[in-house]
mmCIF file of C-alpha atoms in Angstrom:
data_model
loop_
_atom_site.group_PDB
_atom_site.id
_atom_site.type_symbol
_atom_site.label_atom_id
_atom_site.label_comp_id
_atom_site.label_asym_id
_atom_site.label_seq_id
_atom_site.Cartn_x
_atom_site.Cartn_y
_atom_site.Cartn_z
ATOM 1 C CA MET A 1 -16.636 -0.247 40.374
ATOM 2 C CA LEU A 2 -16.998 1.763 37.169
ATOM 3 C CA ARG A 3 -19.548 0.609 34.638
ATOM 4 C CA ARG A 4 -18.312 -0.319 31.148
ATOM 5 C CA ASP A 5 -19.295 3.012 29.556
ATOM 6 C CA GLU A 6 -17.745 4.939 32.449
ATOM 7 C CA ARG A 7 -14.480 2.997 32.115
ATOM 8 C CA ARG A 8 -14.407 3.738 28.406
ATOM 9 C CA GLN A 9 -14.776 7.454 28.990
ATOM 10 C CA ALA A 10 -12.132 7.352 31.712
ATOM 11 C CA MET A 11 -9.724 5.823 29.234
ATOM 12 C CA LEU A 12 -9.385 9.189 27.467
ATOM 13 C CA PRO A 13 -8.341 12.507 29.012
ATOM 14 C CA THR A 14 -10.905 15.119 29.849
ATOM 15 C CA ARG A 15 -9.025 17.707 27.857
ATOM 16 C CA LEU A 16 -10.157 16.354 24.446
ATOM 17 C CA ALA A 17 -11.154 19.818 23.330
ATOM 18 C CA GLY A 18 -7.665 21.080 24.103
ATOM 19 C CA VAL A 19 -6.088 18.161 22.268
ATOM 20 C CA ALA A 20 -8.298 18.807 19.245
ATOM 21 C CA ALA A 21 -7.258 22.456 19.267
ATOM 22 C CA LEU A 22 -3.592 21.480 19.343
ATOM 23 C CA LEU A 23 -4.057 19.044 16.454
ATOM 24 C CA LEU A 24 -5.887 21.671 14.416
ATOM 25 C CA ALA A 25 -3.217 24.254 15.171
ATOM 26 C CA ALA A 26 -0.525 21.852 13.977
ATOM 27 C CA ALA A 27 -2.383 21.004 10.753
ATOM 28 C CA PRO A 28 -1.298 22.691 7.524
ATOM 29 C CA ALA A 29 -3.215 25.656 6.236
ATOM 30 C CA ALA A 30 -6.088 24.833 3.919
ATOM 31 C CA GLN A 31 -4.224 26.162 0.892
ATOM 32 C CA ALA A 32 -0.873 24.516 1.681
ATOM 33 C CA ALA A 33 0.183 21.155 0.294
ATOM 34 C CA GLU A 34 -0.274 18.301 2.746
ATOM 35 C CA SER A 35 1.392 14.952 3.247
ATOM 36 C CA ALA A 36 -0.181 11.968 1.496
ATOM 37 C CA VAL A 37 -0.142 8.188 1.914
ATOM 38 C CA LEU A 38 1.192 6.027 -0.890
ATOM 39 C CA LEU A 39 -1.652 3.662 -1.754
ATOM 40 C CA ALA A 40 -0.104 1.782 -4.708
ATOM 41 C CA ALA A 41 2.993 1.987 -6.896
ATOM 42 C CA THR A 42 4.684 0.476 -9.929
ATOM 43 C CA ALA A 43 7.836 2.567 -9.414
ATOM 44 C CA PRO A 44 10.911 0.985 -7.800
ATOM 45 C CA GLY A 45 11.682 2.473 -4.395
ATOM 46 C CA TYR A 46 8.055 3.120 -3.464
ATOM 47 C CA ALA A 47 5.860 0.859 -1.356
ATOM 48 C CA PRO A 48 2.276 1.093 -0.024
ATOM 49 C CA GLY A 49 2.010 2.806 3.342
ATOM 50 C CA MET A 50 4.868 5.231 2.779
ATOM 51 C CA VAL A 51 4.117 8.811 3.818
ATOM 52 C CA ILE A 52 4.969 11.313 1.084
ATOM 53 C CA ASP A 53 5.750 14.746 2.517
ATOM 54 C CA PRO A 54 4.877 17.848 0.469
ATOM 55 C CA GLN A 55 8.526 18.730 -0.195
ATOM 56 C CA GLU A 56 9.633 15.159 -0.969
ATOM 57 C CA ARG A 57 10.824 14.624 -4.529
ATOM 58 C CA LEU A 58 8.837 12.020 -6.435
ATOM 59 C CA ARG A 59 11.046 10.427 -9.079
ATOM 60 C CA LEU A 60 9.188 8.135 -11.454
ATOM 61 C CA PRO A 61 10.713 6.528 -14.549
ATOM 62 C CA ASP A 62 8.852 6.539 -17.833
ATOM 63 C CA GLY A 63 5.538 4.689 -17.557
ATOM 64 C CA ALA A 64 5.763 3.965 -13.795
ATOM 65 C CA SER A 65 3.044 5.260 -11.504
ATOM 66 C CA VAL A 66 2.131 6.039 -7.906
ATOM 67 C CA THR A 67 -1.352 6.446 -6.465
ATOM 68 C CA LEU A 68 -1.586 8.738 -3.440
ATOM 69 C CA LEU A 69 -4.295 8.711 -0.789
ATOM 70 C CA LEU A 70 -4.842 12.287 0.348
ATOM 71 C CA ARG A 71 -5.792 13.269 3.882
ATOM 72 C CA SER A 72 -9.317 13.954 2.608
ATOM 73 C CA GLY A 73 -9.642 10.327 1.471
ATOM 74 C CA GLN A 74 -9.445 11.272 -2.218
ATOM 75 C CA MET A 75 -6.935 9.613 -4.534
ATOM 76 C CA LEU A 76 -4.423 11.059 -7.001
ATOM 77 C CA LYS A 77 -2.519 9.007 -9.593
ATOM 78 C CA LEU A 78 0.736 10.319 -11.091
ATOM 79 C CA ARG A 79 2.569 8.639 -13.969
ATOM 80 C CA GLY A 80 6.176 9.144 -15.062
ATOM 81 C CA PRO A 81 8.442 10.280 -16.368
ATOM 82 C CA LEU A 82 8.447 12.954 -13.694
ATOM 83 C CA GLU A 83 10.501 14.516 -10.944
ATOM 84 C CA THR A 84 8.368 16.762 -8.807
ATOM 85 C CA SER A 85 6.853 17.222 -5.350
ATOM 86 C CA LEU A 86 3.346 17.834 -4.072
ATOM 87 C CA ASP A 87 4.119 21.411 -3.071
ATOM 88 C CA ARG A 88 5.023 22.229 -6.690
ATOM 89 C CA ALA A 89 1.379 22.000 -7.685
ATOM 90 C CA GLU A 90 -0.455 25.304 -7.409
ATOM 91 C CA PRO A 91 -4.159 24.550 -7.907
ATOM 92 C CA ALA A 92 -6.296 27.251 -9.435
ATOM 93 C CA ARG A 93 -8.916 26.125 -6.919
ATOM 94 C CA PRO A 94 -6.810 25.607 -3.751
ATOM 95 C CA ASN A 95 -9.325 23.415 -1.938
ATOM 96 C CA GLY A 96 -7.018 20.435 -1.409
ATOM 97 C CA SER A 97 -9.084 18.168 -3.656
ATOM 98 C CA ALA A 98 -7.542 15.486 -5.834
ATOM 99 C CA ALA A 99 -9.245 16.967 -8.898
ATOM 100 C CA ALA A 100 -7.677 20.393 -8.291
ATOM 101 C CA LEU A 101 -4.230 18.861 -7.723
ATOM 102 C CA ALA A 102 -4.523 16.730 -10.856
ATOM 103 C CA GLU A 103 -5.473 19.768 -12.902
ATOM 104 C CA ALA A 104 -2.507 21.732 -11.520
ATOM 105 C CA PHE A 105 -0.075 18.903 -12.276
ATOM 106 C CA ARG A 106 -1.427 18.503 -15.815
ATOM 107 C CA LEU A 107 -0.766 22.201 -16.430
ATOM 108 C CA ARG A 108 2.880 21.436 -15.558
ATOM 109 C CA GLY A 109 2.984 18.607 -18.095
ATOM 110 C CA VAL A 110 2.531 15.765 -15.591
ATOM 111 C CA ASP A 111 0.256 12.803 -16.337
ATOM 112 C CA ALA A 112 -2.113 13.113 -13.352
ATOM 113 C CA THR A 113 -5.579 11.689 -12.663
ATOM 114 C CA ALA A 114 -8.016 12.103 -9.789
ATOM 115 C CA ILE A 115 -9.433 8.677 -8.934
ATOM 116 C CA GLY A 116 -13.180 9.035 -8.586
ATOM 117 C CA GLY A 117 -13.068 12.823 -9.005
ATOM 118 C CA THR A 118 -14.616 14.972 -6.299
ATOM 119 C CA ARG A 119 -16.668 12.032 -5.044
ATOM 120 C CA ALA A 120 -13.576 9.972 -4.137
ATOM 121 C CA ALA A 121 -13.881 10.883 -0.465
ATOM 122 C CA ALA A 122 -17.123 8.922 -0.384
ATOM 123 C CA LEU A 123 -15.486 5.677 -1.535
ATOM 124 C CA GLY A 124 -15.669 2.733 0.826
ATOM 125 C CA LYS A 125 -18.117 1.642 3.433
ATOM 126 C CA ARG A 126 -19.441 3.788 6.219
ATOM 127 C CA MET A 127 -17.477 3.208 9.398
ATOM 128 C CA GLN A 128 -19.387 2.675 12.618
ATOM 129 C CA ARG A 129 -17.017 4.504 14.934
ATOM 130 C CA ALA A 130 -19.203 3.943 18.005
ATOM 131 C CA ALA A 131 -18.641 0.192 17.717
ATOM 132 C CA ALA A 132 -14.927 0.301 16.808
ATOM 133 C CA GLU A 133 -12.497 -1.854 18.758
ATOM 134 C CA VAL A 134 -8.727 -1.395 18.804
ATOM 135 C CA SER A 135 -6.710 -4.494 19.724
ATOM 136 C CA VAL A 136 -3.125 -4.017 20.885
ATOM 137 C CA GLU A 137 -0.545 -6.797 21.052
ATOM 138 C CA LEU A 138 1.409 -6.271 24.248
ATOM 139 C CA GLU A 139 4.711 -7.576 22.922
ATOM 140 C CA ARG A 140 4.646 -5.631 19.665
ATOM 141 C CA SER A 141 5.954 -2.068 19.656
ATOM 142 C CA GLY A 142 3.955 0.365 17.576
ATOM 143 C CA THR A 143 1.632 3.335 17.387
ATOM 144 C CA TRP A 144 -2.146 3.005 17.687
ATOM 145 C CA CYS A 145 -4.852 5.557 16.960
ATOM 146 C CA VAL A 146 -7.872 5.695 19.269
ATOM 147 C CA ALA A 147 -11.018 7.819 19.189
ATOM 148 C CA PRO A 148 -13.273 8.802 22.124
ATOM 149 C CA THR A 149 -15.811 6.110 21.187
ATOM 150 C CA ASP A 150 -13.262 3.314 20.689
ATOM 151 C CA THR A 151 -12.803 0.380 23.047
ATOM 152 C CA LEU A 152 -9.137 -0.417 23.608
ATOM 153 C CA TRP A 153 -8.245 -4.065 24.239
ATOM 154 C CA LEU A 154 -4.943 -5.563 25.350
ATOM 155 C CA MET A 155 -4.276 -8.994 23.881
ATOM 156 C CA ARG A 156 -2.705 -11.642 26.090
ATOM 157 C CA PRO A 157 0.546 -12.992 24.590
ATOM 158 C CA VAL A 158 0.534 -16.729 23.921
ATOM 159 C CA GLY A 159 2.788 -18.463 26.418
ATOM 160 C CA GLY A 160 3.676 -15.196 28.127
ATOM 161 C CA PRO A 161 3.731 -14.478 31.859
ATOM 162 C CA ALA A 162 0.453 -14.088 33.680
ATOM 163 C CA GLU A 163 1.258 -10.541 34.781
ATOM 164 C CA PHE A 164 2.481 -7.525 32.849
ATOM 165 C CA GLY A 165 3.037 -3.907 33.748
ATOM 166 C CA LEU A 166 2.534 -0.617 31.918
ATOM 167 C CA ARG A 167 5.063 2.078 32.786
ATOM 168 C CA ARG A 168 4.660 5.726 31.883
ATOM 169 C CA ARG A 169 6.880 8.492 33.213
ATOM 170 C CA GLY A 170 8.049 6.342 36.122
ATOM 171 C CA SER A 171 4.550 5.236 37.143
ATOM 172 C CA LEU A 172 3.795 1.493 36.933
ATOM 173 C CA ARG A 173 0.332 -0.030 36.451
ATOM 174 C CA ARG A 174 0.162 -3.831 36.783
ATOM 175 C CA LEU A 175 -2.026 -5.967 34.507
ATOM 176 C CA ALA A 176 -3.407 -9.442 35.153
ATOM 177 C CA TRP A 177 -5.646 -11.693 33.072
ATOM 178 C CA PRO A 178 -8.583 -13.578 34.555
ATOM 179 C CA PRO A 179 -8.311 -17.349 33.995
ATOM 180 C CA GLY A 180 -9.031 -18.204 30.367
ATOM 181 C CA ALA A 181 -9.249 -14.568 29.225
ATOM 182 C CA ALA A 182 -7.518 -13.814 25.911
ATOM 183 C CA ARG A 183 -7.802 -10.045 26.335
ATOM 184 C CA VAL A 184 -8.580 -7.353 28.881
ATOM 185 C CA GLU A 185 -9.911 -3.857 28.418
ATOM 186 C CA TRP A 186 -7.567 -0.937 28.952
ATOM 187 C CA PRO A 187 -7.617 0.066 32.631
ATOM 188 C CA GLY A 188 -10.202 2.754 33.189
ATOM 189 C CA ASP A 189 -8.023 4.486 35.774
ATOM 190 C CA LEU A 190 -5.143 4.922 33.314
ATOM 191 C CA PRO A 191 -5.978 7.876 31.029
ATOM 192 C CA ILE A 192 -4.283 8.310 27.665
ATOM 193 C CA GLU A 193 -3.162 11.632 26.278
ATOM 194 C CA ASP A 194 -2.205 12.279 22.667
ATOM 195 C CA GLY A 195 1.341 11.051 22.034
ATOM 196 C CA ASP A 196 1.590 9.036 25.268
ATOM 197 C CA SER A 197 4.048 6.122 25.285
ATOM 198 C CA PHE A 198 3.894 3.154 27.663
ATOM 199 C CA ASP A 199 6.681 0.625 28.251
ATOM 200 C CA VAL A 200 5.393 -2.931 28.565
ATOM 201 C CA LEU A 201 7.238 -4.722 31.374
ATOM 202 C CA ALA A 202 7.405 -8.461 32.043
ATOM 203 C CA ASP A 203 9.830 -10.176 34.385
ATOM 204 C CA GLY A 204 11.510 -6.828 34.939
ATOM 205 C CA GLN A 205 12.320 -6.400 31.236
ATOM 206 C CA VAL A 206 10.865 -3.985 28.672
ATOM 207 C CA ARG A 207 9.093 -6.131 26.069
ATOM 208 C CA ALA A 208 7.650 -3.357 23.891
ATOM 209 C CA THR A 209 6.695 0.307 23.755
ATOM 210 C CA LEU A 210 3.106 1.306 22.966
ATOM 211 C CA THR A 211 2.426 4.808 21.632
ATOM 212 C CA PHE A 212 -1.067 6.261 21.230
ATOM 213 C CA ARG A 213 -2.480 9.056 19.117
ATOM 214 C CA LEU A 214 -5.907 10.488 19.807
ATOM 215 C CA ARG A 215 -8.103 10.771 16.739
ATOM 216 C CA THR A 216 -10.809 13.437 16.824
ATOM 217 C CA GLY A 217 -13.408 14.554 14.334
ATOM 218 C CA ALA A 218 -14.164 11.140 12.787
ATOM 219 C CA THR A 219 -15.677 11.503 9.316
ATOM 220 C CA GLY A 220 -17.316 8.086 9.063
ATOM 221 C CA GLN A 221 -15.634 7.508 5.677
ATOM 222 C CA GLU A 222 -13.170 4.618 5.446
ATOM 223 C CA PRO A 223 -10.602 6.173 3.029
ATOM 224 C CA THR A 224 -10.409 9.320 5.157
ATOM 225 C CA GLU A 225 -10.033 7.335 8.378
ATOM 226 C CA ILE A 226 -7.255 5.228 6.840
ATOM 227 C CA ALA A 227 -5.362 8.240 5.479
ATOM 228 C CA GLN A 228 -5.558 10.167 8.727
ATOM 229 C CA GLY A 229 -4.545 7.123 10.764
ATOM 230 C CA VAL A 230 -1.433 6.436 8.679
ATOM 231 C CA LEU A 231 -0.482 10.120 8.708
ATOM 232 C CA LEU A 232 -0.678 10.023 12.517
ATOM 233 C CA GLY A 233 1.844 7.182 12.490
ATOM 234 C CA CYS A 234 -0.516 4.227 13.054
ATOM 235 C CA HIS A 235 0.889 2.182 10.168
ATOM 236 C CA ALA A 236 0.464 -1.394 11.390
ATOM 237 C CA GLN A 237 -3.089 -0.706 12.544
ATOM 238 C CA HIS A 238 -4.175 0.364 9.033
ATOM 239 C CA GLU A 239 -1.940 -1.844 6.876
ATOM 240 C CA ALA A 240 -4.600 -4.428 6.045
ATOM 241 C CA ALA A 241 -7.257 -1.767 5.434
ATOM 242 C CA LEU A 242 -4.898 0.063 3.080
ATOM 243 C CA ARG A 243 -4.467 -3.094 0.982
ATOM 244 C CA ARG A 244 -8.253 -3.693 0.904
ATOM 245 C CA LEU A 245 -8.850 -0.116 -0.209
ATOM 246 C CA ALA A 246 -6.379 -0.439 -3.087
ATOM 247 C CA ARG A 247 -7.869 -3.757 -4.240
ATOM 248 C CA ALA A 248 -11.416 -2.421 -4.076
ATOM 249 C CA HIS A 249 -10.915 0.827 -5.990
ATOM 250 C CA LEU A 250 -7.810 0.572 -8.182
ATOM 251 C CA PRO A 251 -7.483 -1.583 -11.307
ATOM 252 C CA PRO A 252 -4.125 -3.397 -11.350
ATOM 253 C CA ASP A 253 -1.265 -1.601 -13.061
ATOM 254 C CA LEU A 254 1.872 -3.212 -14.524
ATOM 255 C CA TRP A 255 5.163 -1.521 -15.445
ATOM 256 C CA LEU A 256 7.831 -3.006 -17.692
ATOM 257 C CA SER A 257 11.329 -1.728 -18.418
ATOM 258 C CA THR A 258 14.902 -2.857 -19.178
ATOM 259 C CA GLU A 259 18.213 -2.083 -17.532
ATOM 260 C CA ARG A 260 18.624 0.437 -20.379
ATOM 261 C CA GLY A 261 15.241 2.088 -19.919
ATOM 262 C CA ARG A 262 12.058 1.810 -21.943
ATOM 263 C CA THR A 263 13.559 2.820 -25.317
ATOM 264 C CA PRO A 264 16.636 0.570 -25.385
ATOM 265 C CA THR A 265 18.875 -0.624 -28.196
ATOM 266 C CA TYR A 266 20.652 -4.006 -28.166
ATOM 267 C CA ALA A 267 22.942 -5.827 -30.558
ATOM 268 C CA PRO A 268 21.746 -9.147 -32.037
ATOM 269 C CA GLY A 269 22.308 -11.979 -29.570
ATOM 270 C CA GLU A 270 22.903 -9.622 -26.627
ATOM 271 C CA ARG A 271 21.148 -10.582 -23.379
ATOM 272 C CA ILE A 272 18.174 -8.390 -22.456
ATOM 273 C CA GLY A 273 17.428 -7.780 -18.787
ATOM 274 C CA LEU A 274 13.790 -6.945 -17.993
ATOM 275 C CA THR A 275 12.234 -5.464 -14.841
ATOM 276 C CA ALA A 276 8.532 -5.823 -14.060
ATOM 277 C CA MET A 277 6.636 -4.252 -11.166
ATOM 278 C CA ALA A 278 2.930 -4.342 -10.333
ATOM 279 C CA ASP A 279 0.839 -2.471 -7.800
ATOM 280 C CA ALA A 280 -1.177 -5.617 -6.971
ATOM 281 C CA ASP A 281 -0.331 -9.251 -6.256
ATOM 282 C CA GLY A 282 -0.790 -11.491 -9.266
ATOM 283 C CA TRP A 283 0.570 -14.051 -11.728
ATOM 284 C CA LEU A 284 2.846 -12.726 -14.443
ATOM 285 C CA TYR A 285 3.196 -14.074 -18.000
ATOM 286 C CA CYS A 286 5.545 -12.628 -20.643
ATOM 287 C CA VAL A 287 6.158 -13.408 -24.310
ATOM 288 C CA THR A 288 8.649 -11.862 -26.738
ATOM 289 C CA THR A 289 8.183 -11.620 -30.489
ATOM 290 C CA GLN A 290 11.290 -11.042 -32.596
ATOM 291 C CA SER A 291 11.450 -9.036 -35.785
ATOM 292 C CA ASP A 292 11.352 -12.243 -37.859
ATOM 293 C CA GLY A 293 8.042 -13.247 -36.224
ATOM 294 C CA ALA A 294 9.459 -15.911 -33.890
ATOM 295 C CA ALA A 295 7.650 -15.831 -30.521
ATOM 296 C CA ILE A 296 9.070 -17.256 -27.282
ATOM 297 C CA ALA A 297 7.604 -17.563 -23.787
ATOM 298 C CA VAL A 298 9.890 -15.512 -21.545
ATOM 299 C CA PHE A 299 8.308 -15.715 -18.090
ATOM 300 C CA PRO A 300 7.636 -18.268 -16.865
ATOM 301 C CA ALA A 301 9.423 -20.641 -19.232
ATOM 302 C CA SER A 302 6.453 -22.941 -18.606
ATOM 303 C CA ALA A 303 3.105 -21.492 -17.560
ATOM 304 C CA ALA A 304 2.333 -24.550 -15.417
ATOM 305 C CA GLY A 305 1.844 -23.379 -11.834
ATOM 306 C CA GLY A 306 2.035 -19.735 -12.773
ATOM 307 C CA ALA A 307 4.650 -17.229 -11.678
ATOM 308 C CA ARG A 308 3.733 -15.134 -8.663
ATOM 309 C CA LEU A 309 4.616 -11.463 -8.598
ATOM 310 C CA ALA A 310 4.235 -9.617 -5.295
ATOM 311 C CA ALA A 311 2.823 -6.092 -5.277
ATOM 312 C CA GLY A 312 5.358 -3.299 -4.983
ATOM 313 C CA VAL A 313 8.383 -5.576 -5.489
ATOM 314 C CA PRO A 314 10.465 -5.131 -8.676
ATOM 315 C CA ALA A 315 11.172 -8.483 -10.350
ATOM 316 C CA SER A 316 14.123 -9.102 -12.640
ATOM 317 C CA LEU A 317 13.304 -11.207 -15.681
ATOM 318 C CA PRO A 318 14.474 -13.797 -16.332
ATOM 319 C CA GLY A 319 14.808 -14.747 -12.678
ATOM 320 C CA ASP A 320 16.596 -17.610 -10.988
ATOM 321 C CA ARG A 321 13.522 -19.848 -10.744
ATOM 322 C CA HIS A 322 11.425 -18.887 -13.751
ATOM 323 C CA GLY A 323 11.989 -17.751 -17.277
ATOM 324 C CA ILE A 324 14.652 -18.314 -19.891
ATOM 325 C CA ALA A 325 17.567 -16.243 -21.081
ATOM 326 C CA LEU A 326 16.214 -13.465 -23.280
ATOM 327 C CA PRO A 327 18.564 -12.711 -26.165
ATOM 328 C CA ALA A 328 18.028 -9.974 -28.687
ATOM 329 C CA GLY A 329 16.899 -11.462 -31.971
ATOM 330 C CA PRO A 330 17.582 -10.360 -35.541
ATOM 331 C CA ARG A 331 17.885 -6.680 -36.405
ATOM 332 C CA GLY A 332 14.640 -4.772 -36.243
ATOM 333 C CA VAL A 333 12.047 -4.185 -33.513
ATOM 334 C CA GLN A 334 11.517 -6.890 -30.894
ATOM 335 C CA ARG A 335 8.402 -6.661 -28.727
ATOM 336 C CA VAL A 336 7.931 -7.938 -25.178
ATOM 337 C CA GLN A 337 4.349 -8.353 -23.907
ATOM 338 C CA CYS A 338 3.400 -9.118 -20.307
ATOM 339 C CA TRP A 339 0.100 -9.789 -18.593
ATOM 340 C CA LEU A 340 -0.641 -9.796 -14.860
ATOM 341 C CA ALA A 341 -3.652 -11.904 -13.871
ATOM 342 C CA ASP A 342 -5.242 -11.835 -10.419
ATOM 343 C CA ARG A 343 -5.138 -15.641 -10.320
ATOM 344 C CA ASP A 344 -3.139 -18.525 -11.783
ATOM 345 C CA ALA A 345 -4.142 -18.337 -15.457
ATOM 346 C CA GLY A 346 -2.093 -21.369 -16.510
ATOM 347 C CA PRO A 347 -5.081 -23.724 -16.890
ATOM 348 C CA ASP A 348 -6.764 -21.240 -19.265
ATOM 349 C CA LEU A 349 -3.754 -20.753 -21.520
ATOM 350 C CA PRO A 350 -3.131 -22.677 -24.760
ATOM 351 C CA ASP A 351 -1.378 -26.039 -24.451
ATOM 352 C CA ALA A 352 1.641 -24.647 -26.289
ATOM 353 C CA LEU A 353 2.317 -22.390 -23.300
ATOM 354 C CA ARG A 354 1.908 -25.122 -20.696
ATOM 355 C CA GLY A 355 4.522 -27.624 -21.806
ATOM 356 C CA ALA A 356 7.342 -28.749 -19.538
ATOM 357 C CA ALA A 357 9.912 -27.013 -21.746
ATOM 358 C CA VAL A 358 8.558 -24.243 -23.930
ATOM 359 C CA GLY A 359 10.614 -23.166 -26.930
ATOM 360 C CA ARG A 360 9.392 -21.287 -29.945
ATOM 361 C CA LEU A 361 5.628 -20.796 -29.879
ATOM 362 C CA PRO A 362 3.445 -21.831 -32.803
ATOM 363 C CA ASP A 363 3.113 -19.248 -35.523
ATOM 364 C CA GLY A 364 0.161 -16.941 -34.976
ATOM 365 C CA LEU A 365 -0.231 -17.685 -31.245
ATOM 366 C CA ALA A 366 1.381 -14.542 -29.820
ATOM 367 C CA PRO A 367 -1.036 -12.099 -31.543
ATOM 368 C CA THR A 368 -4.013 -13.929 -29.980
ATOM 369 C CA LEU A 369 -2.803 -13.709 -26.380
ATOM 370 C CA ASP A 370 -4.287 -10.258 -25.795
ATOM 371 C CA THR A 371 -7.716 -11.632 -26.691
ATOM 372 C CA ILE A 372 -7.183 -14.755 -24.558
ATOM 373 C CA PHE A 373 -6.239 -12.768 -21.457
ATOM 374 C CA ALA A 374 -9.018 -10.227 -22.051
ATOM 375 C CA GLY A 375 -11.567 -13.043 -22.062
ATOM 376 C CA MET A 376 -10.473 -14.456 -18.702
ATOM 377 C CA ALA A 377 -12.488 -13.944 -15.553
ATOM 378 C CA GLY A 378 -11.047 -11.473 -13.088
ATOM 379 C CA GLN A 379 -8.759 -8.510 -13.630
ATOM 380 C CA VAL A 380 -5.779 -8.506 -15.980
ATOM 381 C CA ALA A 381 -3.184 -5.756 -16.426
ATOM 382 C CA ARG A 382 -1.063 -5.521 -19.590
ATOM 383 C CA ALA A 383 2.278 -3.910 -20.423
ATOM 384 C CA SER A 384 4.422 -4.009 -23.558
ATOM 385 C CA LEU A 385 7.844 -2.798 -24.594
ATOM 386 C CA ASP A 386 9.473 -2.327 -27.998
ATOM 387 C CA ILE A 387 13.207 -3.007 -28.147
ATOM 388 C CA ARG A 388 15.364 -1.884 -31.034
ATOM 389 C CA VAL A 389 17.905 -4.487 -32.189
ATOM 390 C CA ASP A 390 20.703 -2.992 -34.272
#
């Protein structure tokens, strides 16, 4: 019987050097634009985990943003309005760094920022690859990335049959769980090659398809490992880590617009439709101040209980459950202000905002809200919009 370390080595093919050579040959040239992973966005149509190819057009409305995680683990933030692609940037220093890309985009008139500069690749904790474990759910199709030092575990489905089979290219390998075992290690006599797919069989039926990518050249840096894993197609495996990375290193961002854009004009009494989108989960609060000084709580209509806003999901304001109809006020400039808190801020807001049915706010309250939110514990993002009423 093979010892544990021998089984682990048998899990991977002996031609790792050849696989590494193939992966390197398929990689883009050092000076060519590479695909990136979308880490966070306030632009409709973009969601964390998306892979942005070099030739793909990025279309961002005015004020909206995307933050990209590069293969190197560095981060690049782009803010609209823009319509461009990664391969349009021609860095003066073509080293693939976020700083060089940001500089090249700025020369083209794009609002671009390198998050953390040249040190961004060092963000995050050191990863102990030798101790990494990869757990695979047998009845969930997907792609998993494994490295030579990883231990691959197969999780036993709850209430499933006692015996499963793994089928690859017509060859079937049966699996059985010892009594009480919740998982078993990948069979040592079943090697995995890069790109291999296995059908999971139970009761003669295909329950799922498992695909594996071999990861070589581990850097030990979490952002780099996450980026490379997602770019290899291992989305579900890195989804939670991608969210943690965004929360740890990006301040929340909030985007606000109307159905007529960010410089709209409405007639007095006309209904205004707002859209808000954040790159982090939070609680949203909005107030409008008309040209005559009247201030009204827009969203939620009562701050009691807060109003959750999910990251990466555009929200129409007023919505069905929260908010009030937002009419254009008297002629002049009407301002809408919104704040996104990382917790329910209702208990910390003035009583006038926490009533069961909020109407016009007391005079002088709206101008103090910026200070109130700034003094709260935690992170708060702010966005405002000026609407012309004529």
